[in-house]
CSV table of C-alpha atoms and ligand atoms in Angstrom, one decimal:
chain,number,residue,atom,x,y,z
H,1,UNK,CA,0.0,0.0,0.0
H,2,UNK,CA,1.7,3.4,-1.1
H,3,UNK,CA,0.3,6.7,-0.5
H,4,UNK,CA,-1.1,7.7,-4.4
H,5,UNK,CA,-0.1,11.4,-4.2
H,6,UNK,CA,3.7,12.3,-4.7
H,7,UNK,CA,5.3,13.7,-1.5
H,8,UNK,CA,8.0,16.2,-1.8
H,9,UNK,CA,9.9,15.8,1.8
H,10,UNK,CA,10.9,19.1,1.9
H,11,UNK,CA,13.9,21.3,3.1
H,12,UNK,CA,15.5,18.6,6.0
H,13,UNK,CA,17.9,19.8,8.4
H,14,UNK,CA,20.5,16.9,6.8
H,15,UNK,CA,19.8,14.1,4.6
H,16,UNK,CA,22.4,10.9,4.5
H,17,UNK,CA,21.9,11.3,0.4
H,18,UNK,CA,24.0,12.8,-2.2
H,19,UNK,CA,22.7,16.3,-3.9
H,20,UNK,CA,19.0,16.1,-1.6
H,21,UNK,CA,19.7,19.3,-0.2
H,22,UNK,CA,16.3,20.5,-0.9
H,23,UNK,CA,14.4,17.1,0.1
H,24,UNK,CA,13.7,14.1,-2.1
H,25,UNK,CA,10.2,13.4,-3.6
H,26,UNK,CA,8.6,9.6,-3.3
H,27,UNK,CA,6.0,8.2,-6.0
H,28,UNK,CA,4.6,4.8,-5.6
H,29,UNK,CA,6.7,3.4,-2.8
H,30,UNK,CA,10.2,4.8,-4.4
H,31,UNK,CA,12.2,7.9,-4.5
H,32,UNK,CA,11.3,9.4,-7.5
H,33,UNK,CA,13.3,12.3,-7.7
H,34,UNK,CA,16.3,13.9,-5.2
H,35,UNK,CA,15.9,17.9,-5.3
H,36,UNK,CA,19.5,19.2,-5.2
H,37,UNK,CA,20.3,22.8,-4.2
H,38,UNK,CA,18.4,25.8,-5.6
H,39,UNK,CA,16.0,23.6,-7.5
H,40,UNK,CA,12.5,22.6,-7.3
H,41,UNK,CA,10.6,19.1,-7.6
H,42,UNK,CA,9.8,18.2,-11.8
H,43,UNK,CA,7.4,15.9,-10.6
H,44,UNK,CA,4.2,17.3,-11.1
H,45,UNK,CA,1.0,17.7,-8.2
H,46,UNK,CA,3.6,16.9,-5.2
H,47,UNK,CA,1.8,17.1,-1.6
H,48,UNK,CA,4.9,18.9,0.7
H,49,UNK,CA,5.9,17.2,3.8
H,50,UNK,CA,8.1,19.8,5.7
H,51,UNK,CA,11.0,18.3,7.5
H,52,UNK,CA,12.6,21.8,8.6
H,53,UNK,CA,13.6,20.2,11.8
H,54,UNK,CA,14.4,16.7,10.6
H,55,UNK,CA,17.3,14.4,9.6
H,56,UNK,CA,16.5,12.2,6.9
H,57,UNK,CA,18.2,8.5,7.0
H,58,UNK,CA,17.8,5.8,4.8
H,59,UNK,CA,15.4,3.0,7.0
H,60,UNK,CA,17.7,1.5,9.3
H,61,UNK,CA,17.9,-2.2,9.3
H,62,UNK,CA,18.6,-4.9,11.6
H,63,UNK,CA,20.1,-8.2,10.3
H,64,UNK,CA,19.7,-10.2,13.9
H,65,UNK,CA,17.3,-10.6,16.3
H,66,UNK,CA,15.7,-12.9,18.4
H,67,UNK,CA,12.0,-11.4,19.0
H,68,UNK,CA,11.1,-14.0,22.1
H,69,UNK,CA,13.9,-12.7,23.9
H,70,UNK,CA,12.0,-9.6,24.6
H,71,UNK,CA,10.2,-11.7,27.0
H,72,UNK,CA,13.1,-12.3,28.8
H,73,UNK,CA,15.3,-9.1,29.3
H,74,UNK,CA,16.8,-8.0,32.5
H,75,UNK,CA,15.9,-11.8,33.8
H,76,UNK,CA,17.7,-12.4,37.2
H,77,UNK,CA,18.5,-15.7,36.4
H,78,UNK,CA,20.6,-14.6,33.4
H,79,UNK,CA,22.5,-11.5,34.6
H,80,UNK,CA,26.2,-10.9,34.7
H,81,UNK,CA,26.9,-14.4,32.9
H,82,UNK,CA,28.8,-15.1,29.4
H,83,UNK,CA,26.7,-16.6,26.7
H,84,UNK,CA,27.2,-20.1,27.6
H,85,UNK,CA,25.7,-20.0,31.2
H,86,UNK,CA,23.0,-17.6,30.1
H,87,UNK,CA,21.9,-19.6,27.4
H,88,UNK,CA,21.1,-22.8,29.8
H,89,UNK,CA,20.2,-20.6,32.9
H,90,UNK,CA,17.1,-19.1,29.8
H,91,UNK,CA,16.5,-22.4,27.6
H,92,UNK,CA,14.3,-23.6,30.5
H,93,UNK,CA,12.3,-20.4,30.6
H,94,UNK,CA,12.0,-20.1,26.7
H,95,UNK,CA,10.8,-23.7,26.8
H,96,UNK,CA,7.6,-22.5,27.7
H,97,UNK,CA,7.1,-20.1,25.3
H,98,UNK,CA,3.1,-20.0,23.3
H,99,UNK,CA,1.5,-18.3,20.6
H,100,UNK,CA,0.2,-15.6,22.4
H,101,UNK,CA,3.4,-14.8,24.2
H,102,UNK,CA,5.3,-14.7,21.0
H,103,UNK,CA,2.6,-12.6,19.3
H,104,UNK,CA,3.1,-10.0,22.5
H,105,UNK,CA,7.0,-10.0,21.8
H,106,UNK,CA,7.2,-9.9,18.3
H,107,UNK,CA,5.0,-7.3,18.6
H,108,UNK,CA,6.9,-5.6,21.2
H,109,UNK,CA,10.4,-6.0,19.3
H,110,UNK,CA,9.3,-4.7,15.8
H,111,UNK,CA,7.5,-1.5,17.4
H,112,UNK,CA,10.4,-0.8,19.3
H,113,UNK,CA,12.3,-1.6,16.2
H,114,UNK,CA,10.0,1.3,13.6
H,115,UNK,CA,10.4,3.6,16.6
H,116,UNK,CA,13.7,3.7,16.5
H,117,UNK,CA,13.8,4.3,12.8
H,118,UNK,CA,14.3,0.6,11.6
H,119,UNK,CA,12.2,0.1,8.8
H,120,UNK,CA,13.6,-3.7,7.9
H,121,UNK,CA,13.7,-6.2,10.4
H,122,UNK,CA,15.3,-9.8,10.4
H,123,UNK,CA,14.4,-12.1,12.8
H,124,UNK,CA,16.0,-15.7,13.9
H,125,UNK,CA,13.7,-18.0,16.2
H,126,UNK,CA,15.0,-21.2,16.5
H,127,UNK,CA,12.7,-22.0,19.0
H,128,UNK,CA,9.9,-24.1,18.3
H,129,UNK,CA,8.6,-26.1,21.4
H,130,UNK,CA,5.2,-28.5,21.4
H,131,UNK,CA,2.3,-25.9,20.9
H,132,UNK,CA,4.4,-23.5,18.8
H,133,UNK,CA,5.2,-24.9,15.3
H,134,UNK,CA,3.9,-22.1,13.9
H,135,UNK,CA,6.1,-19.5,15.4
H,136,UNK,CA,7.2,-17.7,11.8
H,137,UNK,CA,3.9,-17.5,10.6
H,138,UNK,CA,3.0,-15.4,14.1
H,139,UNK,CA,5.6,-13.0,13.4
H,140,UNK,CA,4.6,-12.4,9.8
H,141,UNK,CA,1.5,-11.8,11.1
H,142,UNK,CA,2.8,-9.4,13.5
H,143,UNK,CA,5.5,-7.7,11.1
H,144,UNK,CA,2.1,-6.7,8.3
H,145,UNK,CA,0.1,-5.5,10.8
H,146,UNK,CA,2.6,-3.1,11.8
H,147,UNK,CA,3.9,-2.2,8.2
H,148,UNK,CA,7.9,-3.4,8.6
H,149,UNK,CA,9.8,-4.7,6.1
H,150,UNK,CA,11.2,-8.6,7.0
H,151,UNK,CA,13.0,-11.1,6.7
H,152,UNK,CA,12.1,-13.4,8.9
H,153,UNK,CA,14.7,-16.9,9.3
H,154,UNK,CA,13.3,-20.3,10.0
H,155,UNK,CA,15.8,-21.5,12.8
H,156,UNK,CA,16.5,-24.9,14.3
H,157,UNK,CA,17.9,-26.8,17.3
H,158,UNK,CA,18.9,-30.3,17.0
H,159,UNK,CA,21.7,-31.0,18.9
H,160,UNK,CA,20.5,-31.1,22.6
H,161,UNK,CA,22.6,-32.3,25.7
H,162,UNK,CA,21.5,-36.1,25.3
H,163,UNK,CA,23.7,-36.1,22.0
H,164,UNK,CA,26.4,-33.3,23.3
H,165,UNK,CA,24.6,-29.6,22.6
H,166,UNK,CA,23.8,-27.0,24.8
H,167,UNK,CA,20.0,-27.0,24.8
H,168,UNK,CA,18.0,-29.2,26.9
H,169,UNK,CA,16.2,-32.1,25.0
H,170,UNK,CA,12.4,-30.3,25.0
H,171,UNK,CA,13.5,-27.4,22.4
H,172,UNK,CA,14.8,-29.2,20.0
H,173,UNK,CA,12.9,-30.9,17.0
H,174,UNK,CA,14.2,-33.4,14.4
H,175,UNK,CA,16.1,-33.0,11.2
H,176,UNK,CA,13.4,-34.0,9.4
H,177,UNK,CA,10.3,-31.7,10.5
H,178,UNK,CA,12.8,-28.9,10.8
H,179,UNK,CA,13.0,-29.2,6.8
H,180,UNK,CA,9.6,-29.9,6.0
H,181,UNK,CA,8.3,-26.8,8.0
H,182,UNK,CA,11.5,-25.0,6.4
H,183,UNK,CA,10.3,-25.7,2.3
H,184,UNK,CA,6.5,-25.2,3.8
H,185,UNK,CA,7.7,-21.2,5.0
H,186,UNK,CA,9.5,-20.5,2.0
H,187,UNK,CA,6.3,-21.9,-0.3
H,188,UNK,CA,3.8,-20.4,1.7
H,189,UNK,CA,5.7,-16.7,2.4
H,190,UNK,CA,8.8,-15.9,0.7
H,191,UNK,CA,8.7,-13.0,-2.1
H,192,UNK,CA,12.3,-13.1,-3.9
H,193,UNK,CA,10.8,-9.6,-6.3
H,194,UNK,CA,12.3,-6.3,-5.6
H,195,UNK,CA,10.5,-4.4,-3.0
H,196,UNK,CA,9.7,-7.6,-1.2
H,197,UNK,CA,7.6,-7.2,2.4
H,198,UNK,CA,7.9,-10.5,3.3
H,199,UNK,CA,11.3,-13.1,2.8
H,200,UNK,CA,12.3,-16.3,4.7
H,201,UNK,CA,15.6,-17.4,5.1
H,202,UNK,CA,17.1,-20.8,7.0
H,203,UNK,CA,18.8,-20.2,10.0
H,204,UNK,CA,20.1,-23.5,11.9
H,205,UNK,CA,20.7,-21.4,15.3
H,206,UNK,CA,24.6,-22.7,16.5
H,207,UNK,CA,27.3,-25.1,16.2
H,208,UNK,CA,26.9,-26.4,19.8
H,209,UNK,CA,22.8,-26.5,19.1
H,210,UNK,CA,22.8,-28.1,15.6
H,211,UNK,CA,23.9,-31.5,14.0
H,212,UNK,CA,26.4,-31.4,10.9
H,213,UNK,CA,23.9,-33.1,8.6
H,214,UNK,CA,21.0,-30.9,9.3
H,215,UNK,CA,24.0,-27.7,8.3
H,216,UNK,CA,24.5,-29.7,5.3
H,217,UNK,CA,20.6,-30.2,4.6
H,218,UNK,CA,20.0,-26.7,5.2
H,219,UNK,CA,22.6,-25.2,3.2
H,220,UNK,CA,21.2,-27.9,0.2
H,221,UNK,CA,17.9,-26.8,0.9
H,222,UNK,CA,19.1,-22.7,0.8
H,223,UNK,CA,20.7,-23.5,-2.6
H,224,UNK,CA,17.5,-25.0,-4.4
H,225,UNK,CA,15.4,-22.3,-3.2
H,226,UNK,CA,17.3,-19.5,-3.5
H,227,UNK,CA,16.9,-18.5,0.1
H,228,UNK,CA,20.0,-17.0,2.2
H,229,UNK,CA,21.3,-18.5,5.0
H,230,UNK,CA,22.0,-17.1,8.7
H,231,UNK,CA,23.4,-18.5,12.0
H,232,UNK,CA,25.5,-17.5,14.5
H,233,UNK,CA,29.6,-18.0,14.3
H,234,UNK,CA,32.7,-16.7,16.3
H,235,UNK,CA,31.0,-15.2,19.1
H,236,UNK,CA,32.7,-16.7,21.9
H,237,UNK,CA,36.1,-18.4,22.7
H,238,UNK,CA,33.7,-21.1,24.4
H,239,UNK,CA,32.4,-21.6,21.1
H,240,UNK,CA,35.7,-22.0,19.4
H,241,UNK,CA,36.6,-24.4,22.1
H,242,UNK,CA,33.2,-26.7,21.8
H,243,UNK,CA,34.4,-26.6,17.7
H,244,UNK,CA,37.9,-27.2,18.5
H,245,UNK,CA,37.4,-30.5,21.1
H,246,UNK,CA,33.9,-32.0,18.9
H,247,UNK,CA,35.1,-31.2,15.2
H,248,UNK,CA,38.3,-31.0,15.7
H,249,UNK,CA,38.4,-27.3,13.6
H,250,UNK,CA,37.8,-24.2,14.4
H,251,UNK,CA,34.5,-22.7,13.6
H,252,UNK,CA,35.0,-21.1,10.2
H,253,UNK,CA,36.6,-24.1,9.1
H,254,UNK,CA,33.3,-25.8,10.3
H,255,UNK,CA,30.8,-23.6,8.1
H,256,UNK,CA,33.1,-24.3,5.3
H,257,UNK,CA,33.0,-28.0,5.7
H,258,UNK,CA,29.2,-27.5,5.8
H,259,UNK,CA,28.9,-26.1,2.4
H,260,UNK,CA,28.3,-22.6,3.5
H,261,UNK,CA,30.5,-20.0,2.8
H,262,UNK,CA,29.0,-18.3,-0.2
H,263,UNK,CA,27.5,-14.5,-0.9
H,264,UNK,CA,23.4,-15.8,0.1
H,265,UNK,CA,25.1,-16.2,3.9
H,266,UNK,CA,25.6,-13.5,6.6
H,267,UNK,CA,26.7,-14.3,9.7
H,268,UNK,CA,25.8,-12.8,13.5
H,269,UNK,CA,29.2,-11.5,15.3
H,270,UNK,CA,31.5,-13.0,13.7
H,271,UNK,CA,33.8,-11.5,16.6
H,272,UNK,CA,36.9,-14.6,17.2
H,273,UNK,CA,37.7,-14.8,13.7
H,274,UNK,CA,41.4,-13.9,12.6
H,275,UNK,CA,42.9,-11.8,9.6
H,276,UNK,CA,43.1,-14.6,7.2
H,277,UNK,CA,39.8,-16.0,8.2
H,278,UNK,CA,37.9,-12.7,7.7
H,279,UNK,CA,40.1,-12.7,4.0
H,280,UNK,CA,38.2,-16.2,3.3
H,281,UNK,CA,34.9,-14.5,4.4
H,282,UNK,CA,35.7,-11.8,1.7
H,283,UNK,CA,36.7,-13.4,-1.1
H,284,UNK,CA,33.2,-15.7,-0.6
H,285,UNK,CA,31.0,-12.4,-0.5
H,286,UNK,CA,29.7,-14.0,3.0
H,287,UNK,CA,28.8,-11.0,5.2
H,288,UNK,CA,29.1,-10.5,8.8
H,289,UNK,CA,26.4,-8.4,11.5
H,290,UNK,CA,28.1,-6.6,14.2
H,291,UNK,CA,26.1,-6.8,17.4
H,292,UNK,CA,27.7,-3.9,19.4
H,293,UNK,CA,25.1,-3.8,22.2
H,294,UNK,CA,24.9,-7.6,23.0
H,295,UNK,CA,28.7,-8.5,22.5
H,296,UNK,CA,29.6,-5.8,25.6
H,297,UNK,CA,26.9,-7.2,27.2
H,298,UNK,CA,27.8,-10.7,27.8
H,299,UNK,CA,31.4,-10.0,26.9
H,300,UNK,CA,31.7,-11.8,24.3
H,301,UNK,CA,34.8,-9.6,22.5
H,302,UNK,CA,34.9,-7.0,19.8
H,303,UNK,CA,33.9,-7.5,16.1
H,304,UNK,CA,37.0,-6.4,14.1
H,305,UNK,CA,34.7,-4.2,11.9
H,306,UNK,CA,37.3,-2.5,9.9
H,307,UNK,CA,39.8,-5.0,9.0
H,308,UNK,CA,36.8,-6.6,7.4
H,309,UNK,CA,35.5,-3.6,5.6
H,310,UNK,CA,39.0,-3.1,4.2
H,311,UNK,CA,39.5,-7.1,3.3
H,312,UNK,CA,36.3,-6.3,1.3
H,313,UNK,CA,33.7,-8.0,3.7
H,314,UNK,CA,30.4,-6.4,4.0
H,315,UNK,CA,29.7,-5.7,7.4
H,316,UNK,CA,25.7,-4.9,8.7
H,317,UNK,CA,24.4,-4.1,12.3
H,318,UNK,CA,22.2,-6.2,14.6
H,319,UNK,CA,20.7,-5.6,17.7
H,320,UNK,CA,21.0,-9.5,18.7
H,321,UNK,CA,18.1,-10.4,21.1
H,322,UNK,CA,16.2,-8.3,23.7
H,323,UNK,CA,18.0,-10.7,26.5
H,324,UNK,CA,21.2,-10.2,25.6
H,325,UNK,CA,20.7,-6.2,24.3
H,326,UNK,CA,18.6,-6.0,26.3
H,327,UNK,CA,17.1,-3.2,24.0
H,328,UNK,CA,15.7,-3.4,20.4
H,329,UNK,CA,16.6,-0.2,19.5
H,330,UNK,CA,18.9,0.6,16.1
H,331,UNK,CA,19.6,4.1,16.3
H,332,UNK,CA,20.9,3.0,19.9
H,333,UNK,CA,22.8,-0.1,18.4
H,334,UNK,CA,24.6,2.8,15.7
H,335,UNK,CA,25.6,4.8,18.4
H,336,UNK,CA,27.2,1.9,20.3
H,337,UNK,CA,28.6,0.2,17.2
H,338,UNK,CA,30.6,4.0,16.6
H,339,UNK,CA,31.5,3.9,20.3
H,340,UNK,CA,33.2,0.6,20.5
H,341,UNK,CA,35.2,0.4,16.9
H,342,UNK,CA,36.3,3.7,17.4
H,343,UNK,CA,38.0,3.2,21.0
H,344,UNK,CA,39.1,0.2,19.1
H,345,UNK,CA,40.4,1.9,15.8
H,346,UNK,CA,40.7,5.1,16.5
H,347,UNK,CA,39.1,9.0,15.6
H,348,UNK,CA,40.5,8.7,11.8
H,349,UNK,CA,39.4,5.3,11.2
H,350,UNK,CA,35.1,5.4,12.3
H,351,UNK,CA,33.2,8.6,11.9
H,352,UNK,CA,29.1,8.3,12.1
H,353,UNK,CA,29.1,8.3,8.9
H,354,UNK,CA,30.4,4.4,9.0
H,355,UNK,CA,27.8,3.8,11.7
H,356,UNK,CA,25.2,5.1,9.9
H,357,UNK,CA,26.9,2.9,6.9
H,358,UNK,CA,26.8,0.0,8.8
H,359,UNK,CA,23.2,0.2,9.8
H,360,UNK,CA,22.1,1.1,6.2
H,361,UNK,CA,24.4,-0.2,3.3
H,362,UNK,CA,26.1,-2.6,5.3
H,363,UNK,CA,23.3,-4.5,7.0
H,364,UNK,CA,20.9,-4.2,2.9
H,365,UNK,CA,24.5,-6.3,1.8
H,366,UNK,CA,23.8,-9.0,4.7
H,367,UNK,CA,19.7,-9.4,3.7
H,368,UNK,CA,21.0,-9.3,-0.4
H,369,UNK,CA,18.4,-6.1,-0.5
H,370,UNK,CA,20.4,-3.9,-3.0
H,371,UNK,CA,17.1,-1.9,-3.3
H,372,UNK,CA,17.2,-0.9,0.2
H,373,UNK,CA,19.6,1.0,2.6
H,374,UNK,CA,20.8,4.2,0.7
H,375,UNK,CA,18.3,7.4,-0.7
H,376,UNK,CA,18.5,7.8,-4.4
H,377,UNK,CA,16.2,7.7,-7.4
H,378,UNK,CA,14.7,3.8,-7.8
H,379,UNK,CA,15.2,2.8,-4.3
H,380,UNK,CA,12.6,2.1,-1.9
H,381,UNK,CA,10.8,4.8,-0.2
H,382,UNK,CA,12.1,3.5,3.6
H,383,UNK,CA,13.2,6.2,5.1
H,384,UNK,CA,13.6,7.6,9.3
H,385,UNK,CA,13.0,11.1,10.1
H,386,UNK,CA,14.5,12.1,13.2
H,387,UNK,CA,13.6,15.5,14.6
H,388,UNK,CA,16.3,17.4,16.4
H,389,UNK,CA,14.6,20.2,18.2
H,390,UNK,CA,14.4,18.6,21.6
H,391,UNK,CA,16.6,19.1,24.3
H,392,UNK,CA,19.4,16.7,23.7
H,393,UNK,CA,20.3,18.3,20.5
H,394,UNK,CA,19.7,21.8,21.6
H,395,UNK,CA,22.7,24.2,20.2
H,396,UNK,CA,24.3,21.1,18.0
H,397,UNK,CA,25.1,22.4,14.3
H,398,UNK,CA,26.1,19.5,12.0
H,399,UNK,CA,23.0,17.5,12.0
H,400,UNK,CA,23.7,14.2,10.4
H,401,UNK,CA,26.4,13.7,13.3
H,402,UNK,CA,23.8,15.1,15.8
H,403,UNK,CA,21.9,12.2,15.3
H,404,UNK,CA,25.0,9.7,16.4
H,405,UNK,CA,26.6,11.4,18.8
H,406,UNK,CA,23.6,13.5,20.9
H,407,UNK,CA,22.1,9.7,21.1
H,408,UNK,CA,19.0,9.7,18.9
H,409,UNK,CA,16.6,6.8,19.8
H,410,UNK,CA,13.0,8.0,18.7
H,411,UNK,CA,12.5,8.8,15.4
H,412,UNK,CA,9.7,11.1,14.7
H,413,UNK,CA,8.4,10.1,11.6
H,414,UNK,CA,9.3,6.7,9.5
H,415,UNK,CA,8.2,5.7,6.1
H,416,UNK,CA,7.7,1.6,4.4
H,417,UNK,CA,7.7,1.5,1.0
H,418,UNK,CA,5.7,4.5,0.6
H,419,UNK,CA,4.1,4.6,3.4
H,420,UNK,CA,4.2,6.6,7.0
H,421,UNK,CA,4.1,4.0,9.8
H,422,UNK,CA,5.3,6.4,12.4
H,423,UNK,CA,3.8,9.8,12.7
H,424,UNK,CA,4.8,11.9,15.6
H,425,UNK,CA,6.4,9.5,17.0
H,426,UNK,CA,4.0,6.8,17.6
H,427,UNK,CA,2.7,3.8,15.6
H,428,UNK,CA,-0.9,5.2,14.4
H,429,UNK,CA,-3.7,2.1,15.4
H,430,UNK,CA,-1.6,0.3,18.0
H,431,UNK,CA,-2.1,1.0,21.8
H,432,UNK,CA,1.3,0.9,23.4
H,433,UNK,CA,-0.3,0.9,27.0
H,434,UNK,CA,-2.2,-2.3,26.4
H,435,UNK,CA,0.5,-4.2,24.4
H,436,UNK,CA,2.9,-3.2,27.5
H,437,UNK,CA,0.4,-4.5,29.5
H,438,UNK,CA,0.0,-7.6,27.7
H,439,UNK,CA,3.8,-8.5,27.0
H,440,UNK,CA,4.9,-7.4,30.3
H,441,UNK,CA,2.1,-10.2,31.9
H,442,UNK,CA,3.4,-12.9,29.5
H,443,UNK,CA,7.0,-12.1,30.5
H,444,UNK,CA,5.6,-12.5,34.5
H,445,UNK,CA,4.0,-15.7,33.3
H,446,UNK,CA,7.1,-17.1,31.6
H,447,UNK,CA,9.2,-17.0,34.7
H,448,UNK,CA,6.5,-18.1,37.0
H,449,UNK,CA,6.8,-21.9,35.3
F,1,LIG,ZN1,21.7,-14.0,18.4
């Protein structure tokens, strides 16, 4: 659904686009014209939407998430613990997960998500306990009721402590329905045209939580489709270890053996890989998300963003799940992603402008969206409006850094293909109170057992 009259965003503050001083004009869910200096729109019968006191961004978006986790952030059992621990002190509590509780934070995740400016979300739930086979189809539902672009990943546990994985033996499923419910999601759901709302990609969730055949299977199954492929790799040194003593590789060398280094993969942190390893990543096209928030969290170590980006490796941003984050917030997520590789790389090496990359460009590489992620003519009309007159960026003058380094977080107006599904910064139809209300019982009810 696109709005049918032209709109000529008029006048921003700053726009992340090249020669859109004056504003950029959107027709039928795409930027149909950018207005440089001096000029005026040649589209004809343009509406004017003025963004005098906005900052115009591409739509951020996130390349990993886990939308349950919402349920779970801040949980006592979890905190202060590295991902190992706090993976089996939450497996228990995720084990009861139901519909309803995933419809509340799903819903919670991609509303935080639009109000933070994201306007494409990814999402990996490898979580699918008796009761809850239908957890993808849930957060499609979710995702078009609020208006967000996704791509939504069918993941998988298979591998539980019984055969030597992490996960206790009631989360898991076999390889079998795993891959039936996988070709049933990509039939049923996934849109490979341009502009796509909806895709589905495979996401087997670990190495420590998935058997090598069903890797193999999956990355068989990616291939005949023409789905992409997703899963978590070098985020701890515990994970390196459980590769190191089971396969007797490290974890790279794992995913290789799989079948799955190729340019349809991205990969979540990606943080204990070394310099030749990331130059094997390159020279496959594979792409990496950088989880800033969640990696400082649970300590996990520090994603070596620029030695990839200069090997060649596309590098994207994720705000990992609300447990570990605990936030779902991607303007936040920018902010900490330009905090953390510049005390590791110095002033000259990041500016915003590679967070704001990273969030945009970056993370459109990782979902193989070239249509998304930058402002020019043809692209997508997803865009994030953040206004700057409030007190946090009171006397700042260069606006496009104002955004990054005064700490935006709540983006005043964002736009889907075409469409405004935040105006004044709030989500028009939902009420926040009651879905607060809601999620925050079934969060209650979770931990009670
Ligand atoms: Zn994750």
């Amino acid at each position: 659904m696109t709005d049918s009259a032209p709109v000529w965003i008029k006048d921003p503050l700053g726009i992340l686009a090249e020669g859109a001083e004056r504003g950029i004009v959107i027709r039928e869910g795409r930027v149909a014209e950018v207005v440089p200096s001096g000029a005026e729109p040649v589209t004809p019968g343009v509406s004017v939407f003025d963004a005098g006191r906005h900052v115009v961004l591409p739509g951020l978006i996130n390349t990993h998430h886990h939308f349950f986790q919402t349920l779970t952030r801040a949980s006592p059992a979890a905190l202060d613990r590295t991902l190992f621990p706090w993976l089996q002190a939450l497996y228990p509590i995720w084990a009861r997960l139901t519909p309803e509780a995933l419809d509340a934070a799903a819903t919670v995740a991609m509303a935080e998500l639009l109000l933070s400016g994201c306007t494409t979300t990814s999402d990996h739930h490898y979580l699918f306990p008796a009761g809850l086979e239908f957890a993808i189809d849930t957060a499609i539902a979710a995702a078009q009721r609020l208006g967000i672009r996704v791509v939504l990943t069918r993941g998988s546990m298979n591998l539980s402590q019984r055969d030597g994985g992490l996960p206790p033996d009631r989360v898991v499923q076999d390889e079998d329905a795993i891959l039936a419910d996988s070709e049933r999601l990509i039939a049923r759901y996934h849109d490979a045209a341009d502009g796509a709302m909806v895709q589905v990609a495979l996401a087997p969730c670990s190495p420590f939580s998935v058997t090598t055949s069903l890797m193999q299977a999956t990355a068989a199954l990616a291939k005949r489709t023409g789905v992409r492929l997703h899963t978590h790799l070098a985020e701890t040194t515990d994970e390196e270890a459980f590769c190191l003593a089971t396969f007797g590789c490290r974890p790279l060398d794992y995913l290789e053996r799989c079948g799955w280094l190729s340019d349809r993969t991205w990969l979540a942190h990606g943080v204990h890989l070394d310099a030749r390893e990331i130059t094997r990543l390159a020279s496959t096209g594979t792409c990496v998300t950088h989880c800033p928030c969640s990696n400082q969290i649970l300590a996990s170590g520090t994603c070596r963003v620029c030695d990839m980006e200069q090997a060649g490796l596309q590098v994207g941003l994720g705000v990992d799940g609300s447990a570990s984050n605990n936030a779902s917030n991607l303007m936040q997520e920018v902010r900490s992603a330009f905090l953390l590789q510049r005390s590791r790389y110095g002033v000259e090496k990041v500016s915003h402008t590679d967070a704001l990359r990273w969030a945009t460009q970056g993370s459109a590489a990782c979902l193989g969206r070239p249509e998304l992620g930058h402002i020019a003519v043809g692209m997508q009309a997803d865009l994030a409006l953040f206004a700057i007159d409030e007190l946090r960026f009171s006397g700042a003058l260069d606006p496009l850094a104002a955004v990054v380094l005064c700490g935006a977080h709540h983006a005043d107006r964002v736009m889907v293909a075409g469409r405004w599904v935040v105006e004044d910064g709030a989500i028009p139809g939902l009420d926040m109170a009651a879905l607060v209300r809601r999620h925050t019982a079934a969060a209650r009810t979770l931990h009670a057992g």
